[in-house]
Amino acid sequence: MTFTALTAIALVTAAQSAHVHGHAEMAIAVESDGRLQIELTSPAYDFYGFEHAPRNDEQRATTETADATLRQGATLFSLIDGNCTFDTADVSRDQDDAHDEHHHDGHDHEDGHDHEAHHDHHAEHHHEDGHDHEDHHEHHAEHEGHEAEETHGNVRVTYSGRCAAPARISGIATTLFSAFPQLERVDGVFLSEQRQLAFELTPSQERARLPR
């Protein structure tokens, strides 16, 4: 089994669970020659406190600080007995406000039609137009709130490195929960040519055994 195949399995496994705040997923793939890759996937809320794209300087600063922390693989993870080092880390996120912008543009267009209708029939339908205007705003607020609830954003961090003693790896330890207190659980899988093991990490259990 090649490292490419191990990595593909890791990516698929990490993407399978539902979007649940507080729950992250991690897949670790180690090749016999020592090449290492870790995929960490979590709702953006767990790292930033929000899931939409940053909208102001404060939120941009929050994401930059969190991303800088996430890139510190050697600080966040330790593969016990493997003598592993981290070379690179890539942080990507899928937040997208395009649909929200389209939604607002659509309602602005409808507002224009309602405004014209109101002036054309002001004398005859003043009370009725007022009712329509009120209903429109109530519907707009309700729909806008619904979209806010439906907004989901995920963050994926990819780490690569090398382990001097891959066959000797006996466990994993993490500092993720102290770095990101909103995290409640990490469900993980460890994959190598000899082992395929599932593990779980929590704030009260920041280490997991990976028996050989």
PDB file of C-alpha atoms in Angstrom:
ATOM      1  CA  MET A   1       0.000   0.000   0.000  1.00  0.00           C
ATOM      2  CA  THR A   2       1.481   3.354  -1.006  1.00  0.00           C
ATOM      3  CA  PHE A   3       1.535   6.617   0.893  1.00  0.00           C
ATOM      4  CA  THR A   4      -0.796   8.128  -1.727  1.00  0.00           C
ATOM      5  CA  ALA A   5      -3.399   5.463  -0.975  1.00  0.00           C
ATOM      6  CA  LEU A   6      -3.046   5.996   2.771  1.00  0.00           C
ATOM      7  CA  THR A   7      -3.549   9.714   2.328  1.00  0.00           C
ATOM      8  CA  ALA A   8      -6.648   9.161   0.185  1.00  0.00           C
ATOM      9  CA  ILE A   9      -8.140   6.933   2.896  1.00  0.00           C
ATOM     10  CA  ALA A  10      -7.343   9.585   5.477  1.00  0.00           C
ATOM     11  CA  LEU A  11      -9.064  12.327   3.489  1.00  0.00           C
ATOM     12  CA  VAL A  12     -12.205  10.261   2.922  1.00  0.00           C
ATOM     13  CA  THR A  13     -12.418   9.268   6.585  1.00  0.00           C
ATOM     14  CA  ALA A  14     -11.960  12.834   7.778  1.00  0.00           C
ATOM     15  CA  ALA A  15     -14.804  14.087   5.572  1.00  0.00           C
ATOM     16  CA  GLN A  16     -17.460  11.541   6.504  1.00  0.00           C
ATOM     17  CA  SER A  17     -18.997  12.878   9.723  1.00  0.00           C
ATOM     18  CA  ALA A  18     -21.670  15.552   9.975  1.00  0.00           C
ATOM     19  CA  HIS A  19     -20.978  19.191  10.776  1.00  0.00           C
ATOM     20  CA  VAL A  20     -21.248  19.348  14.589  1.00  0.00           C
ATOM     21  CA  HIS A  21     -19.883  22.210  16.654  1.00  0.00           C
ATOM     22  CA  GLY A  22     -17.261  21.097  19.146  1.00  0.00           C
ATOM     23  CA  HIS A  23     -16.396  17.947  17.207  1.00  0.00           C
ATOM     24  CA  ALA A  24     -13.319  17.719  14.980  1.00  0.00           C
ATOM     25  CA  GLU A  25     -11.940  14.868  12.917  1.00  0.00           C
ATOM     26  CA  MET A  26      -8.351  13.884  12.397  1.00  0.00           C
ATOM     27  CA  ALA A  27      -6.680  11.353  10.131  1.00  0.00           C
ATOM     28  CA  ILE A  28      -3.016  10.429  10.468  1.00  0.00           C
ATOM     29  CA  ALA A  29      -1.258   8.607   7.632  1.00  0.00           C
ATOM     30  CA  VAL A  30       2.288   7.309   8.107  1.00  0.00           C
ATOM     31  CA  GLU A  31       4.309   5.536   5.430  1.00  0.00           C
ATOM     32  CA  SER A  32       6.936   2.936   6.229  1.00  0.00           C
ATOM     33  CA  ASP A  33       9.676   5.272   4.971  1.00  0.00           C
ATOM     34  CA  GLY A  34       8.598   7.839   7.570  1.00  0.00           C
ATOM     35  CA  ARG A  35       6.510  10.247   5.520  1.00  0.00           C
ATOM     36  CA  LEU A  36       3.715  11.713   7.617  1.00  0.00           C
ATOM     37  CA  GLN A  37       0.481  13.489   6.810  1.00  0.00           C
ATOM     38  CA  ILE A  38      -2.224  14.662   9.209  1.00  0.00           C
ATOM     39  CA  GLU A  39      -5.624  16.032   8.179  1.00  0.00           C
ATOM     40  CA  LEU A  40      -7.614  17.966  10.784  1.00  0.00           C
ATOM     41  CA  THR A  41     -11.181  19.009   9.885  1.00  0.00           C
ATOM     42  CA  SER A  42     -13.551  20.971  12.108  1.00  0.00           C
ATOM     43  CA  PRO A  43     -16.399  23.500  11.979  1.00  0.00           C
ATOM     44  CA  ALA A  44     -14.902  26.989  11.699  1.00  0.00           C
ATOM     45  CA  TYR A  45     -16.791  27.962  14.856  1.00  0.00           C
ATOM     46  CA  ASP A  46     -14.492  25.758  16.939  1.00  0.00           C
ATOM     47  CA  PHE A  47     -11.444  27.790  15.903  1.00  0.00           C
ATOM     48  CA  TYR A  48     -12.832  31.282  15.208  1.00  0.00           C
ATOM     49  CA  GLY A  49     -16.096  31.558  17.137  1.00  0.00           C
ATOM     50  CA  PHE A  50     -18.046  32.148  13.882  1.00  0.00           C
ATOM     51  CA  GLU A  51     -18.489  30.368  10.540  1.00  0.00           C
ATOM     52  CA  HIS A  52     -19.044  33.141   7.983  1.00  0.00           C
ATOM     53  CA  ALA A  53     -16.148  34.863   6.243  1.00  0.00           C
ATOM     54  CA  PRO A  54     -14.548  37.595   8.398  1.00  0.00           C
ATOM     55  CA  ARG A  55     -16.566  40.819   8.156  1.00  0.00           C
ATOM     56  CA  ASN A  56     -14.499  43.300  10.150  1.00  0.00           C
ATOM     57  CA  ASP A  57     -10.974  43.917  11.433  1.00  0.00           C
ATOM     58  CA  GLU A  58     -11.622  42.148  14.722  1.00  0.00           C
ATOM     59  CA  GLN A  59     -12.814  38.965  12.997  1.00  0.00           C
ATOM     60  CA  ARG A  60      -9.933  39.094  10.529  1.00  0.00           C
ATOM     61  CA  ALA A  61      -7.491  39.356  13.429  1.00  0.00           C
ATOM     62  CA  THR A  62      -9.214  36.405  15.135  1.00  0.00           C
ATOM     63  CA  THR A  63      -8.833  34.191  12.078  1.00  0.00           C
ATOM     64  CA  GLU A  64      -5.208  35.204  11.552  1.00  0.00           C
ATOM     65  CA  THR A  65      -4.320  34.392  15.164  1.00  0.00           C
ATOM     66  CA  ALA A  66      -6.164  31.060  15.044  1.00  0.00           C
ATOM     67  CA  ASP A  67      -4.583  30.127  11.711  1.00  0.00           C
ATOM     68  CA  ALA A  68      -1.119  30.910  13.075  1.00  0.00           C
ATOM     69  CA  THR A  69      -1.802  28.616  16.031  1.00  0.00           C
ATOM     70  CA  LEU A  70      -3.141  25.862  13.771  1.00  0.00           C
ATOM     71  CA  ARG A  71       0.018  25.923  11.668  1.00  0.00           C
ATOM     72  CA  GLN A  72       2.145  24.980  14.697  1.00  0.00           C
ATOM     73  CA  GLY A  73       1.882  21.242  14.207  1.00  0.00           C
ATOM     74  CA  ALA A  74       4.796  20.413  16.487  1.00  0.00           C
ATOM     75  CA  THR A  75       3.115  22.342  19.324  1.00  0.00           C
ATOM     76  CA  LEU A  76      -0.342  20.891  18.796  1.00  0.00           C
ATOM     77  CA  PHE A  77       0.533  17.217  18.207  1.00  0.00           C
ATOM     78  CA  SER A  78       3.036  14.679  19.422  1.00  0.00           C
ATOM     79  CA  LEU A  79       3.289  11.188  17.959  1.00  0.00           C
ATOM     80  CA  ILE A  80       4.731   9.365  20.941  1.00  0.00           C
ATOM     81  CA  ASP A  81       7.930   7.341  20.328  1.00  0.00           C
ATOM     82  CA  GLY A  82       7.890   8.121  16.615  1.00  0.00           C
ATOM     83  CA  ASN A  83      10.492  10.912  16.704  1.00  0.00           C
ATOM     84  CA  CYS A  84       8.388  12.924  14.261  1.00  0.00           C
ATOM     85  CA  THR A  85       8.952  16.419  12.902  1.00  0.00           C
ATOM     86  CA  PHE A  86       6.572  18.736  11.004  1.00  0.00           C
ATOM     87  CA  ASP A  87       7.623  20.435   7.782  1.00  0.00           C
ATOM     88  CA  THR A  88       4.557  22.266   6.426  1.00  0.00           C
ATOM     89  CA  ALA A  89       0.998  23.173   7.409  1.00  0.00           C
ATOM     90  CA  ASP A  90      -1.790  24.461   5.197  1.00  0.00           C
ATOM     91  CA  VAL A  91      -5.037  25.984   6.520  1.00  0.00           C
ATOM     92  CA  SER A  92      -8.066  26.186   4.207  1.00  0.00           C
ATOM     93  CA  ARG A  93     -11.685  27.124   4.875  1.00  0.00           C
ATOM     94  CA  ASP A  94     -14.868  26.977   2.835  1.00  0.00           C
ATOM     95  CA  GLN A  95     -16.853  29.954   4.171  1.00  0.00           C
ATOM     96  CA  ASP A  96     -18.801  31.691   1.412  1.00  0.00           C
ATOM     97  CA  ASP A  97     -21.213  34.643   1.727  1.00  0.00           C
ATOM     98  CA  ALA A  98     -22.089  34.732  -1.987  1.00  0.00           C
ATOM     99  CA  HIS A  99     -25.528  33.241  -1.390  1.00  0.00           C
ATOM    100  CA  ASP A 100     -26.303  35.824   1.293  1.00  0.00           C
ATOM    101  CA  GLU A 101     -25.327  38.647  -1.078  1.00  0.00           C
ATOM    102  CA  HIS A 102     -27.547  37.221  -3.813  1.00  0.00           C
ATOM    103  CA  HIS A 103     -30.402  36.951  -1.335  1.00  0.00           C
ATOM    104  CA  HIS A 104     -30.062  40.606  -0.346  1.00  0.00           C
ATOM    105  CA  ASP A 105     -29.861  41.778  -3.972  1.00  0.00           C
ATOM    106  CA  GLY A 106     -33.038  39.894  -4.780  1.00  0.00           C
ATOM    107  CA  HIS A 107     -34.953  41.516  -1.980  1.00  0.00           C
ATOM    108  CA  ASP A 108     -33.630  44.960  -2.900  1.00  0.00           C
ATOM    109  CA  HIS A 109     -35.111  44.422  -6.367  1.00  0.00           C
ATOM    110  CA  GLU A 110     -38.431  43.361  -4.883  1.00  0.00           C
ATOM    111  CA  ASP A 111     -38.377  46.399  -2.607  1.00  0.00           C
ATOM    112  CA  GLY A 112     -38.181  48.574  -5.707  1.00  0.00           C
ATOM    113  CA  HIS A 113     -41.333  47.019  -7.172  1.00  0.00           C
ATOM    114  CA  ASP A 114     -43.221  47.323  -3.905  1.00  0.00           C
ATOM    115  CA  HIS A 115     -42.187  50.977  -3.684  1.00  0.00           C
ATOM    116  CA  GLU A 116     -43.542  51.724  -7.171  1.00  0.00           C
ATOM    117  CA  ALA A 117     -46.773  49.872  -6.461  1.00  0.00           C
ATOM    118  CA  HIS A 118     -47.190  51.826  -3.265  1.00  0.00           C
ATOM    119  CA  HIS A 119     -46.974  55.170  -5.085  1.00  0.00           C
ATOM    120  CA  ASP A 120     -49.218  54.090  -7.960  1.00  0.00           C
ATOM    121  CA  HIS A 121     -52.016  52.985  -5.647  1.00  0.00           C
ATOM    122  CA  HIS A 122     -51.382  55.166  -2.593  1.00  0.00           C
ATOM    123  CA  ALA A 123     -54.821  56.673  -2.348  1.00  0.00           C
ATOM    124  CA  GLU A 124     -56.770  53.513  -3.051  1.00  0.00           C
ATOM    125  CA  HIS A 125     -54.703  50.912  -1.241  1.00  0.00           C
ATOM    126  CA  HIS A 126     -52.761  52.779   1.445  1.00  0.00           C
ATOM    127  CA  HIS A 127     -53.717  50.393   4.253  1.00  0.00           C
ATOM    128  CA  GLU A 128     -53.255  47.278   2.129  1.00  0.00           C
ATOM    129  CA  ASP A 129     -49.829  48.402   0.858  1.00  0.00           C
ATOM    130  CA  GLY A 130     -48.718  49.095   4.416  1.00  0.00           C
ATOM    131  CA  HIS A 131     -49.738  45.577   5.358  1.00  0.00           C
ATOM    132  CA  ASP A 132     -47.808  44.129   2.406  1.00  0.00           C
ATOM    133  CA  HIS A 133     -44.763  46.197   3.328  1.00  0.00           C
ATOM    134  CA  GLU A 134     -44.906  44.916   6.902  1.00  0.00           C
ATOM    135  CA  ASP A 135     -45.347  41.312   5.747  1.00  0.00           C
ATOM    136  CA  HIS A 136     -42.420  41.715   3.360  1.00  0.00           C
ATOM    137  CA  HIS A 137     -40.104  42.912   6.103  1.00  0.00           C
ATOM    138  CA  GLU A 138     -41.227  40.161   8.469  1.00  0.00           C
ATOM    139  CA  HIS A 139     -40.640  37.563   5.753  1.00  0.00           C
ATOM    140  CA  HIS A 140     -37.258  39.094   4.901  1.00  0.00           C
ATOM    141  CA  ALA A 141     -36.130  39.015   8.536  1.00  0.00           C
ATOM    142  CA  GLU A 142     -37.387  35.471   8.996  1.00  0.00           C
ATOM    143  CA  HIS A 143     -35.675  34.244   5.841  1.00  0.00           C
ATOM    144  CA  GLU A 144     -32.465  36.101   6.676  1.00  0.00           C
ATOM    145  CA  GLY A 145     -32.411  34.522  10.127  1.00  0.00           C
ATOM    146  CA  HIS A 146     -33.022  31.110   8.592  1.00  0.00           C
ATOM    147  CA  GLU A 147     -30.074  31.557   6.232  1.00  0.00           C
ATOM    148  CA  ALA A 148     -27.863  32.615   9.139  1.00  0.00           C
ATOM    149  CA  GLU A 149     -28.786  29.415  10.927  1.00  0.00           C
ATOM    150  CA  GLU A 150     -28.046  27.369   7.804  1.00  0.00           C
ATOM    151  CA  THR A 151     -24.583  28.899   7.226  1.00  0.00           C
ATOM    152  CA  HIS A 152     -21.856  26.322   7.762  1.00  0.00           C
ATOM    153  CA  GLY A 153     -18.136  26.739   7.357  1.00  0.00           C
ATOM    154  CA  ASN A 154     -15.432  24.140   7.832  1.00  0.00           C
ATOM    155  CA  VAL A 155     -11.696  24.447   8.337  1.00  0.00           C
ATOM    156  CA  ARG A 156      -9.227  21.840   7.132  1.00  0.00           C
ATOM    157  CA  VAL A 157      -5.599  21.842   8.190  1.00  0.00           C
ATOM    158  CA  THR A 158      -3.089  19.623   6.397  1.00  0.00           C
ATOM    159  CA  TYR A 159       0.235  18.882   8.062  1.00  0.00           C
ATOM    160  CA  SER A 160       3.136  17.067   6.473  1.00  0.00           C
ATOM    161  CA  GLY A 161       6.335  15.839   8.060  1.00  0.00           C
ATOM    162  CA  ARG A 162       8.492  12.841   8.717  1.00  0.00           C
ATOM    163  CA  CYS A 163       8.918  10.250  11.471  1.00  0.00           C
ATOM    164  CA  ALA A 164      12.328   8.722  12.140  1.00  0.00           C
ATOM    165  CA  ALA A 165      10.755   5.663  13.790  1.00  0.00           C
ATOM    166  CA  PRO A 166       7.274   5.231  12.250  1.00  0.00           C
ATOM    167  CA  ALA A 167       6.886   1.612  13.361  1.00  0.00           C
ATOM    168  CA  ARG A 168       7.497   2.608  16.990  1.00  0.00           C
ATOM    169  CA  ILE A 169       4.669   5.155  17.231  1.00  0.00           C
ATOM    170  CA  SER A 170       2.713   4.148  20.347  1.00  0.00           C
ATOM    171  CA  GLY A 171       0.275   7.008  20.842  1.00  0.00           C
ATOM    172  CA  ILE A 172      -0.741  10.579  20.152  1.00  0.00           C
ATOM    173  CA  ALA A 173      -0.973  13.577  22.454  1.00  0.00           C
ATOM    174  CA  THR A 174      -2.494  16.984  21.676  1.00  0.00           C
ATOM    175  CA  THR A 175      -2.793  20.511  23.075  1.00  0.00           C
ATOM    176  CA  LEU A 176      -5.710  21.391  20.781  1.00  0.00           C
ATOM    177  CA  PHE A 177      -8.222  21.681  23.616  1.00  0.00           C
ATOM    178  CA  SER A 178      -6.234  24.263  25.561  1.00  0.00           C
ATOM    179  CA  ALA A 179      -5.528  26.212  22.358  1.00  0.00           C
ATOM    180  CA  PHE A 180      -9.199  26.072  21.272  1.00  0.00           C
ATOM    181  CA  PRO A 181     -11.505  25.694  24.316  1.00  0.00           C
ATOM    182  CA  GLN A 182     -14.631  25.395  22.137  1.00  0.00           C
ATOM    183  CA  LEU A 183     -13.440  21.991  20.962  1.00  0.00           C
ATOM    184  CA  GLU A 184     -15.052  19.124  22.868  1.00  0.00           C
ATOM    185  CA  ARG A 185     -13.900  16.024  21.006  1.00  0.00           C
ATOM    186  CA  VAL A 186     -11.599  14.854  18.239  1.00  0.00           C
ATOM    187  CA  ASP A 187     -12.411  11.597  16.489  1.00  0.00           C
ATOM    188  CA  GLY A 188      -9.348  10.218  14.797  1.00  0.00           C
ATOM    189  CA  VAL A 189      -7.972   7.402  12.706  1.00  0.00           C
ATOM    190  CA  PHE A 190      -4.336   6.278  12.482  1.00  0.00           C
ATOM    191  CA  LEU A 191      -3.323   4.597   9.233  1.00  0.00           C
ATOM    192  CA  SER A 192      -0.101   2.854   8.314  1.00  0.00           C
ATOM    193  CA  GLU A 193       0.822  -0.201   6.279  1.00  0.00           C
ATOM    194  CA  GLN A 194       0.642  -2.295   9.458  1.00  0.00           C
ATOM    195  CA  ARG A 195      -2.114  -0.596  11.480  1.00  0.00           C
ATOM    196  CA  GLN A 196      -5.548   0.966  11.061  1.00  0.00           C
ATOM    197  CA  LEU A 197      -6.735   2.266  14.429  1.00  0.00           C
ATOM    198  CA  ALA A 198      -9.509   4.573  15.590  1.00  0.00           C
ATOM    199  CA  PHE A 199      -9.049   6.842  18.605  1.00  0.00           C
ATOM    200  CA  GLU A 200     -10.784   9.633  20.490  1.00  0.00           C
ATOM    201  CA  LEU A 201      -9.362  12.699  22.218  1.00  0.00           C
ATOM    202  CA  THR A 202     -11.182  14.972  24.692  1.00  0.00           C
ATOM    203  CA  PRO A 203     -10.222  17.767  27.104  1.00  0.00           C
ATOM    204  CA  SER A 204     -10.012  15.173  29.898  1.00  0.00           C
ATOM    205  CA  GLN A 205      -8.155  12.660  27.705  1.00  0.00           C
ATOM    206  CA  GLU A 206      -5.585  14.457  25.577  1.00  0.00           C
ATOM    207  CA  ARG A 207      -3.607  11.269  24.891  1.00  0.00           C
ATOM    208  CA  ALA A 208      -4.612   8.125  23.059  1.00  0.00           C
ATOM    209  CA  ARG A 209      -2.765   4.830  22.772  1.00  0.00           C
ATOM    210  CA  LEU A 210      -1.946   3.467  19.329  1.00  0.00           C
ATOM    211  CA  PRO A 211      -0.985  -0.144  20.137  1.00  0.00           C
ATOM    212  CA  ARG A 212       1.499  -1.880  17.862  1.00  0.00           C
TER     213      ARG A 212
END
